[in-house]
Amino acid sequence: QVQLVESGGGSVQAGGSLRLSCAVSGYTYSTLCMAWFRQAPGKEREGVAARGRGTGIIYYADSVKGRFTISQDTAKNTLYLQMNSLKPEDTAMYYCAAGTQFCRAGYWNDGGRYNYWGQGTQVTVSS
């Protein structure tokens, strides 16, 4: 089993920044792909970014490229999402996810490929 606990959400004005953290515990060696997803009310879940645990390969959604950065501190078993230049449309519940399959282009944003999920942390961006 793998446990994921997100933190760092909050309310900011447009143009501001937040850093989300995801503490990973349990059988972390099995988590080959780590990702952040988000879901806004009334909208489908959206893959935001993913990072291969061993490969370091990174993927971003087009909507966040150049503004968000995914990173991982393996010593601390923590996944991060640095979010800059936030926009009101970034408002959503953000979830950390871990999968036992490698991150793949074209598939990294398929939530069905992830085995473990955190409880989510709310991000609200006001205009």
Backbone as ProteinMPNN parsed JSONL, in Angstrom:
{"seq_chain_A": "QVQLVESGGGSVQAGGSLRLSCAVSGYTYSTLCMAWFRQAPGKEREGVAARGRGTGIIYYADSVKGRFTISQDTAKNTLYLQMNSLKPEDTAMYYCAAGTQFCRAGYWNDGGRYNYWGQGTQVTVSS", "coords_chain_A": {"N_chain_A": [[0.825, -1.196, 0.0], [0.301, 2.282, -0.583], [0.5, 5.505, 0.71], [-0.754, 8.765, 0.304], [-0.456, 12.156, 0.992], [-1.611, 15.3, 0.612], [-0.726, 18.786, 0.763], [-0.635, 22.378, 1.212], [-2.395, 23.835, -0.317], [-4.63, 26.664, -0.906], [-5.929, 30.054, -0.816], [-5.412, 32.467, -3.265], [-4.593, 35.502, -5.029], [-5.023, 36.27, -8.504], [-2.153, 35.79, -10.485], [-0.533, 35.186, -8.409], [1.362, 32.785, -6.382], [1.657, 29.326, -5.442], [2.785, 26.48, -3.601], [2.346, 23.135, -3.805], [2.477, 20.178, -1.844], [3.152, 16.684, -1.634], [3.188, 14.129, 0.444], [4.656, 11.006, 0.462], [4.209, 7.689, 1.458], [4.761, 4.291, 2.613], [4.839, 1.474, 0.397], [6.803, 2.741, -1.438], [8.634, 2.165, -3.429], [7.283, 0.959, -5.453], [6.001, 2.858, -6.903], [6.014, 4.094, -9.91], [5.279, 6.205, -11.487], [4.461, 9.461, -10.781], [1.995, 11.91, -10.182], [0.118, 14.95, -10.632], [-3.245, 15.815, -10.457], [-6.253, 17.619, -11.201], [-9.497, 18.839, -10.317], [-12.209, 20.732, -11.097], [-15.328, 22.142, -9.94], [-18.07, 20.668, -11.552], [-16.591, 19.966, -13.742], [-14.498, 17.713, -15.673], [-12.0, 15.513, -14.334], [-8.618, 16.489, -14.585], [-5.427, 15.907, -15.885], [-2.505, 17.381, -14.641], [0.317, 17.454, -14.312], [3.086, 15.176, -14.583], [5.594, 12.919, -13.364], [8.205, 10.722, -13.97], [9.303, 8.337, -11.702], [11.809, 7.039, -11.555], [12.974, 7.663, -14.007], [12.734, 10.394, -14.343], [11.415, 11.663, -16.344], [9.24, 14.156, -17.529], [5.947, 15.41, -17.799], [3.573, 17.832, -18.887], [0.376, 19.405, -18.745], [-0.951, 21.298, -21.436], [-2.162, 23.627, -20.615], [-0.819, 24.468, -18.366], [1.843, 24.647, -18.867], [4.988, 26.199, -18.588], [4.204, 27.649, -16.418], [3.721, 26.026, -14.2], [5.62, 23.747, -12.177], [6.725, 20.513, -11.725], [8.238, 18.529, -9.256], [10.476, 16.379, -7.383], [11.498, 15.255, -4.239], [13.443, 12.834, -3.424], [14.709, 11.972, -1.119], [13.116, 12.915, 0.896], [10.798, 11.721, 0.21], [8.763, 13.142, -1.123], [6.547, 14.791, -3.278], [6.282, 17.638, -5.333], [4.446, 20.536, -6.467], [5.018, 23.359, -7.957], [3.38, 26.304, -8.424], [3.033, 28.994, -10.408], [2.142, 32.336, -11.503], [-0.661, 32.165, -11.269], [-4.019, 31.588, -12.353], [-7.532, 32.434, -12.426], [-8.86, 30.265, -13.595], [-7.381, 28.137, -12.748], [-8.41, 27.323, -10.425], [-9.388, 24.727, -8.381], [-9.791, 21.402, -6.976], [-6.9, 19.828, -6.042], [-5.146, 16.867, -6.675], [-2.856, 14.394, -5.638], [-1.301, 11.671, -7.237], [-0.322, 8.251, -7.626], [1.223, 5.799, -9.6], [1.742, 2.378, -10.6], [2.752, 1.829, -13.029], [4.952, 2.796, -15.73], [5.363, 6.27, -16.528], [3.86, 7.44, -19.472], [3.942, 9.017, -22.608], [1.031, 10.48, -23.806], [-0.513, 8.886, -22.24], [-0.125, 9.578, -19.641], [-1.866, 11.271, -18.425], [-4.116, 9.885, -17.909], [-6.303, 9.084, -15.585], [-7.106, 6.565, -14.794], [-4.873, 4.959, -14.846], [-3.538, 5.2, -12.522], [-2.868, 4.064, -9.26], [-3.045, 4.873, -6.658], [-4.315, 7.495, -4.611], [-4.365, 10.774, -3.208], [-6.113, 12.74, -0.717], [-6.713, 15.209, -1.579], [-6.257, 18.768, -2.088], [-7.422, 22.039, -1.763], [-7.335, 24.613, -4.15], [-7.773, 27.966, -4.683], [-8.21, 30.615, -6.821], [-8.504, 33.985, -7.089], [-9.828, 36.695, -9.029]], "CA_chain_A": [[0.0, 0.0, 0.0], [0.975, 3.587, -0.648], [-0.339, 6.586, 1.224], [-0.413, 10.08, -0.244], [-1.086, 13.236, 1.754], [-1.325, 16.6, 0.01], [-0.826, 19.999, 1.569], [-0.147, 23.562, 0.536], [-3.44, 24.579, -1.009], [-5.078, 27.887, -0.26], [-6.554, 31.071, -1.659], [-4.491, 33.502, -3.712], [-5.08, 36.34, -6.115], [-4.45, 35.979, -9.815], [-0.762, 36.195, -10.585], [0.198, 34.692, -7.248], [2.015, 31.474, -6.439], [1.47, 28.356, -4.37], [3.513, 25.225, -3.78], [1.691, 21.971, -3.236], [3.34, 19.062, -1.458], [2.509, 15.388, -1.499], [4.045, 13.214, 1.207], [4.426, 9.63, 0.02], [4.692, 6.69, 2.412], [4.37, 2.927, 2.28], [5.687, 0.787, -0.595], [7.094, 3.794, -2.416], [9.431, 1.637, -4.534], [6.384, 0.505, -6.511], [5.367, 4.0, -7.567], [6.869, 4.446, -11.033], [4.829, 7.456, -12.082], [3.789, 10.333, -9.83], [1.317, 12.947, -10.956], [-0.874, 15.84, -10.049], [-4.486, 16.009, -11.191], [-7.145, 18.591, -10.581], [-10.896, 18.773, -10.735], [-13.028, 21.88, -10.749], [-16.75, 21.773, -9.876], [-18.752, 20.549, -12.822], [-15.659, 19.646, -14.831], [-13.827, 16.426, -15.567], [-10.654, 15.506, -13.764], [-7.614, 16.853, -15.594], [-4.032, 15.708, -15.53], [-1.777, 18.636, -14.629], [1.734, 17.169, -14.549], [3.517, 13.864, -14.124], [7.043, 12.731, -13.347], [8.661, 9.355, -13.81], [10.047, 8.283, -10.456], [13.2, 6.7, -11.798], [13.443, 8.271, -15.252], [12.72, 11.846, -14.282], [10.681, 12.22, -17.481], [8.178, 15.029, -17.039], [4.891, 15.816, -18.718], [2.689, 18.897, -18.412], [-0.772, 19.799, -19.55], [-0.667, 22.538, -22.169], [-2.715, 24.768, -19.887], [0.034, 24.895, -17.255], [3.242, 24.717, -19.302], [5.633, 27.489, -18.382], [3.752, 28.246, -15.158], [3.807, 25.021, -13.131], [6.793, 22.883, -12.192], [6.652, 19.329, -10.863], [9.554, 18.073, -8.811], [10.394, 15.335, -6.369], [12.619, 15.11, -3.314], [13.405, 11.406, -3.096], [15.154, 11.783, 0.266], [11.97, 13.21, 1.752], [9.615, 11.043, -0.351], [7.759, 14.184, -1.306], [6.311, 15.321, -4.62], [5.887, 19.042, -5.256], [3.934, 21.23, -7.643], [5.167, 24.804, -7.828], [2.42, 26.933, -9.32], [3.257, 30.435, -10.541], [1.247, 33.052, -12.421], [-1.951, 31.476, -11.163], [-5.175, 32.194, -13.003], [-8.799, 31.961, -11.843], [-9.21, 28.954, -14.155], [-6.631, 27.098, -12.048], [-9.166, 26.97, -9.232], [-9.802, 23.32, -8.406], [-9.207, 20.508, -5.978], [-5.711, 19.212, -6.618], [-4.888, 15.548, -6.133], [-1.624, 13.693, -5.925], [-1.586, 10.298, -7.632], [0.846, 7.407, -7.853], [0.911, 4.616, -10.393], [2.764, 1.337, -10.641], [3.218, 1.721, -14.405], [5.779, 3.926, -16.136], [4.718, 7.385, -17.188], [3.944, 7.308, -20.931], [3.351, 10.104, -23.379], [-0.287, 10.14, -24.311], [-1.277, 8.145, -21.236], [0.201, 10.01, -18.282], [-2.976, 12.021, -17.849], [-5.261, 8.988, -17.766], [-6.406, 8.794, -14.164], [-7.296, 5.128, -14.59], [-3.578, 4.282, -14.774], [-2.949, 5.46, -11.214], [-3.402, 3.13, -8.281], [-3.2, 5.489, -5.342], [-4.716, 8.894, -4.668], [-4.483, 11.507, -1.963], [-7.457, 13.24, -0.4], [-6.893, 16.472, -2.294], [-6.074, 20.06, -1.427], [-8.158, 23.031, -2.547], [-6.659, 25.824, -4.619], [-8.747, 28.951, -5.147], [-7.545, 31.797, -7.365], [-9.48, 35.046, -7.317], [-9.41, 37.686, -10.04]], "C_chain_A": [[0.865, 1.254, 0.0], [-0.001, 4.627, -0.14], [0.179, 7.92, 0.69], [-1.168, 11.138, 0.547], [-0.647, 14.576, 1.172], [-1.435, 17.719, 1.038], [-0.382, 21.176, 0.718], [-1.18, 24.355, -0.236], [-3.83, 25.834, -0.256], [-5.727, 28.818, -1.26], [-5.533, 32.146, -1.989], [-5.161, 34.339, -4.781], [-4.391, 35.934, -7.411], [-3.05, 36.565, -9.906], [0.103, 35.698, -9.444], [0.752, 33.295, -7.45], [1.621, 30.629, -5.238], [2.374, 27.167, -4.661], [2.774, 24.122, -3.047], [2.726, 20.9, -2.923], [2.514, 17.799, -1.342], [3.489, 14.456, -0.796], [3.663, 11.782, 0.865], [5.0, 8.665, 1.061], [4.177, 5.319, 2.015], [5.341, 2.313, 1.29], [6.021, 1.732, -1.746], [7.892, 3.28, -3.612], [8.559, 1.222, -5.712], [5.785, 1.635, -7.327], [6.278, 4.509, -8.682], [6.493, 5.77, -11.676], [4.049, 8.226, -11.037], [3.186, 11.499, -10.593], [0.449, 13.824, -10.074], [-2.058, 15.932, -11.006], [-5.271, 17.119, -10.501], [-8.556, 18.41, -11.111], [-11.635, 19.97, -10.189], [-14.491, 21.449, -10.708], [-17.385, 21.749, -11.256], [-17.868, 20.206, -14.001], [-15.027, 18.273, -14.596], [-12.461, 16.601, -14.912], [-9.626, 15.7, -14.88], [-6.214, 16.564, -15.068], [-3.279, 17.023, -15.653], [-0.31, 18.407, -14.987], [2.06, 15.783, -14.012], [5.028, 13.769, -14.214], [7.365, 11.262, -13.108], [9.58, 9.271, -12.602], [11.532, 7.96, -10.679], [13.786, 7.426, -12.997], [13.56, 9.777, -15.166], [12.011, 12.497, -15.467], [9.476, 12.983, -16.954], [7.205, 15.378, -18.151], [4.051, 16.92, -18.055], [1.487, 19.015, -19.332], [-0.438, 21.12, -20.23], [-1.101, 23.764, -21.382], [-1.812, 25.272, -18.768], [1.505, 25.005, -17.649], [3.785, 26.12, -19.145], [5.234, 28.175, -17.09], [3.919, 27.297, -13.976], [5.076, 24.191, -13.304], [6.598, 21.733, -11.219], [8.064, 18.903, -10.503], [9.382, 17.057, -7.694], [11.665, 15.339, -5.534], [12.593, 13.665, -2.827], [13.826, 11.147, -1.663], [13.994, 11.985, 1.236], [10.706, 12.485, 1.307], [8.463, 12.014, -0.514], [7.744, 14.66, -2.753], [5.811, 16.75, -4.467], [5.245, 19.501, -6.578], [4.036, 22.723, -7.342], [4.277, 25.459, -8.872], [2.629, 28.441, -9.295], [2.262, 31.027, -11.532], [-0.131, 32.414, -12.432], [-3.071, 32.302, -11.771], [-6.451, 31.687, -12.327], [-9.195, 30.568, -12.355], [-8.38, 27.816, -13.584], [-7.338, 26.659, -10.773], [-9.716, 25.555, -9.351], [-9.312, 22.62, -7.151], [-8.05, 19.798, -6.665], [-5.396, 17.908, -5.884], [-3.518, 15.042, -6.558], [-1.976, 12.245, -6.259], [-0.294, 9.542, -7.9], [0.431, 6.157, -8.603], [2.068, 3.641, -10.416], [3.211, 1.038, -12.063], [4.058, 2.955, -14.738], [4.91, 5.032, -16.723], [4.909, 7.211, -18.695], [3.309, 8.521, -21.573], [2.015, 9.631, -23.933], [-1.147, 9.414, -23.303], [-1.114, 8.704, -19.827], [-0.972, 10.711, -17.615], [-4.271, 11.191, -17.78], [-5.336, 8.563, -16.313], [-6.566, 7.316, -13.857], [-5.994, 4.355, -14.463], [-2.905, 4.466, -13.411], [-3.666, 4.624, -10.149], [-3.721, 3.781, -6.934], [-3.455, 6.983, -5.492], [-4.707, 9.488, -3.265], [-5.894, 12.038, -1.803], [-7.748, 14.573, -1.067], [-6.632, 17.692, -1.435], [-6.651, 21.132, -2.335], [-7.276, 24.219, -2.897], [-7.724, 26.745, -5.187], [-8.0, 30.214, -5.573], [-8.611, 32.834, -7.697], [-8.924, 36.09, -8.281], [-9.313, 39.075, -9.437]], "O_chain_A": [[1.986, 1.274, 0.508], [-1.175, 4.633, -0.509], [1.384, 8.163, 0.634], [-2.377, 11.028, 0.748], [0.528, 14.94, 1.228], [-2.141, 17.605, 2.04], [0.177, 20.996, -0.364], [-0.879, 25.431, -0.755], [-3.416, 26.046, 0.884], [-6.035, 28.437, -2.389], [-4.867, 32.675, -1.099], [-6.167, 33.938, -5.366], [-3.316, 35.334, -7.404], [-2.796, 37.685, -9.463], [1.33, 35.778, -9.504], [0.634, 32.703, -8.523], [1.296, 31.144, -4.168], [2.69, 26.879, -5.816], [2.598, 24.17, -1.829], [3.715, 20.739, -3.638], [1.333, 17.837, -0.998], [4.496, 14.047, -1.374], [2.499, 11.395, 0.964], [6.144, 8.815, 1.489], [3.273, 5.196, 1.188], [6.538, 2.597, 1.336], [5.576, 1.54, -2.877], [7.844, 3.874, -4.689], [9.038, 1.142, -6.843], [5.128, 1.39, -8.339], [7.211, 5.27, -8.424], [7.321, 6.388, -12.344], [3.086, 7.711, -10.468], [3.788, 12.015, -11.535], [0.105, 13.481, -8.943], [-1.886, 16.105, -12.213], [-4.98, 17.499, -9.367], [-8.769, 17.895, -12.208], [-11.684, 20.197, -8.98], [-14.861, 20.483, -11.376], [-17.25, 22.696, -12.031], [-18.338, 20.159, -15.138], [-15.024, 17.75, -13.482], [-11.862, 17.676, -14.936], [-9.756, 15.144, -15.97], [-5.868, 16.933, -13.946], [-3.401, 17.71, -16.667], [0.237, 19.084, -15.857], [1.396, 15.281, -13.105], [5.663, 14.443, -15.026], [6.863, 10.644, -12.17], [10.53, 10.046, -12.487], [12.401, 8.559, -10.045], [14.969, 7.766, -13.0], [14.396, 10.375, -15.843], [11.999, 13.721, -15.594], [8.778, 12.521, -16.05], [7.598, 15.609, -19.294], [3.851, 16.933, -16.84], [1.57, 18.76, -20.533], [0.269, 21.958, -19.669], [-0.475, 24.82, -21.474], [-2.008, 26.379, -18.268], [2.329, 25.419, -16.834], [3.14, 27.101, -19.514], [5.845, 29.17, -16.699], [4.228, 27.735, -12.868], [5.542, 23.963, -14.42], [6.337, 21.946, -10.035], [8.966, 18.917, -11.341], [8.297, 16.895, -7.136], [12.771, 15.418, -6.068], [11.822, 13.313, -1.935], [13.349, 10.195, -1.045], [13.903, 11.312, 2.263], [9.66, 12.612, 1.943], [7.336, 11.744, -0.098], [8.787, 14.897, -3.362], [5.01, 17.041, -3.579], [5.479, 18.927, -7.642], [3.246, 23.273, -6.576], [4.411, 25.194, -10.067], [2.422, 29.084, -8.267], [1.625, 30.306, -12.299], [-0.695, 32.155, -13.495], [-3.074, 33.531, -11.712], [-6.441, 30.617, -11.718], [-9.799, 29.786, -11.621], [-8.635, 26.652, -13.893], [-6.9, 25.716, -10.114], [-10.422, 25.229, -10.306], [-8.53, 23.167, -6.373], [-8.212, 19.235, -7.747], [-5.382, 17.85, -4.654], [-3.086, 15.242, -7.693], [-2.857, 11.66, -5.629], [0.699, 10.118, -8.344], [-0.582, 5.533, -8.286], [3.228, 4.027, -10.271], [3.97, 0.094, -12.286], [3.907, 4.011, -14.124], [3.871, 4.775, -17.329], [6.003, 6.869, -19.144], [2.262, 8.995, -21.132], [1.897, 8.524, -24.458], [-2.363, 9.323, -23.469], [-1.871, 8.351, -18.923], [-1.067, 10.745, -16.388], [-5.365, 11.73, -17.615], [-4.518, 7.765, -15.857], [-6.199, 6.864, -12.772], [-6.002, 3.208, -14.015], [-1.816, 3.938, -13.181], [-4.891, 4.501, -10.144], [-4.559, 3.294, -6.175], [-2.899, 7.646, -6.368], [-4.996, 8.812, -2.278], [-6.759, 11.81, -2.649], [-8.896, 15.015, -1.114], [-6.768, 17.652, -0.212], [-6.397, 21.134, -3.54], [-6.565, 24.757, -2.048], [-8.487, 26.353, -6.07], [-7.256, 30.804, -4.79], [-9.512, 32.578, -8.496], [-7.718, 36.333, -8.338], [-8.977, 40.03, -10.137]]}, "name": "protein", "num_of_chains": 1, "seq": "QVQLVESGGGSVQAGGSLRLSCAVSGYTYSTLCMAWFRQAPGKEREGVAARGRGTGIIYYADSVKGRFTISQDTAKNTLYLQMNSLKPEDTAMYYCAAGTQFCRAGYWNDGGRYNYWGQGTQVTVSS"}
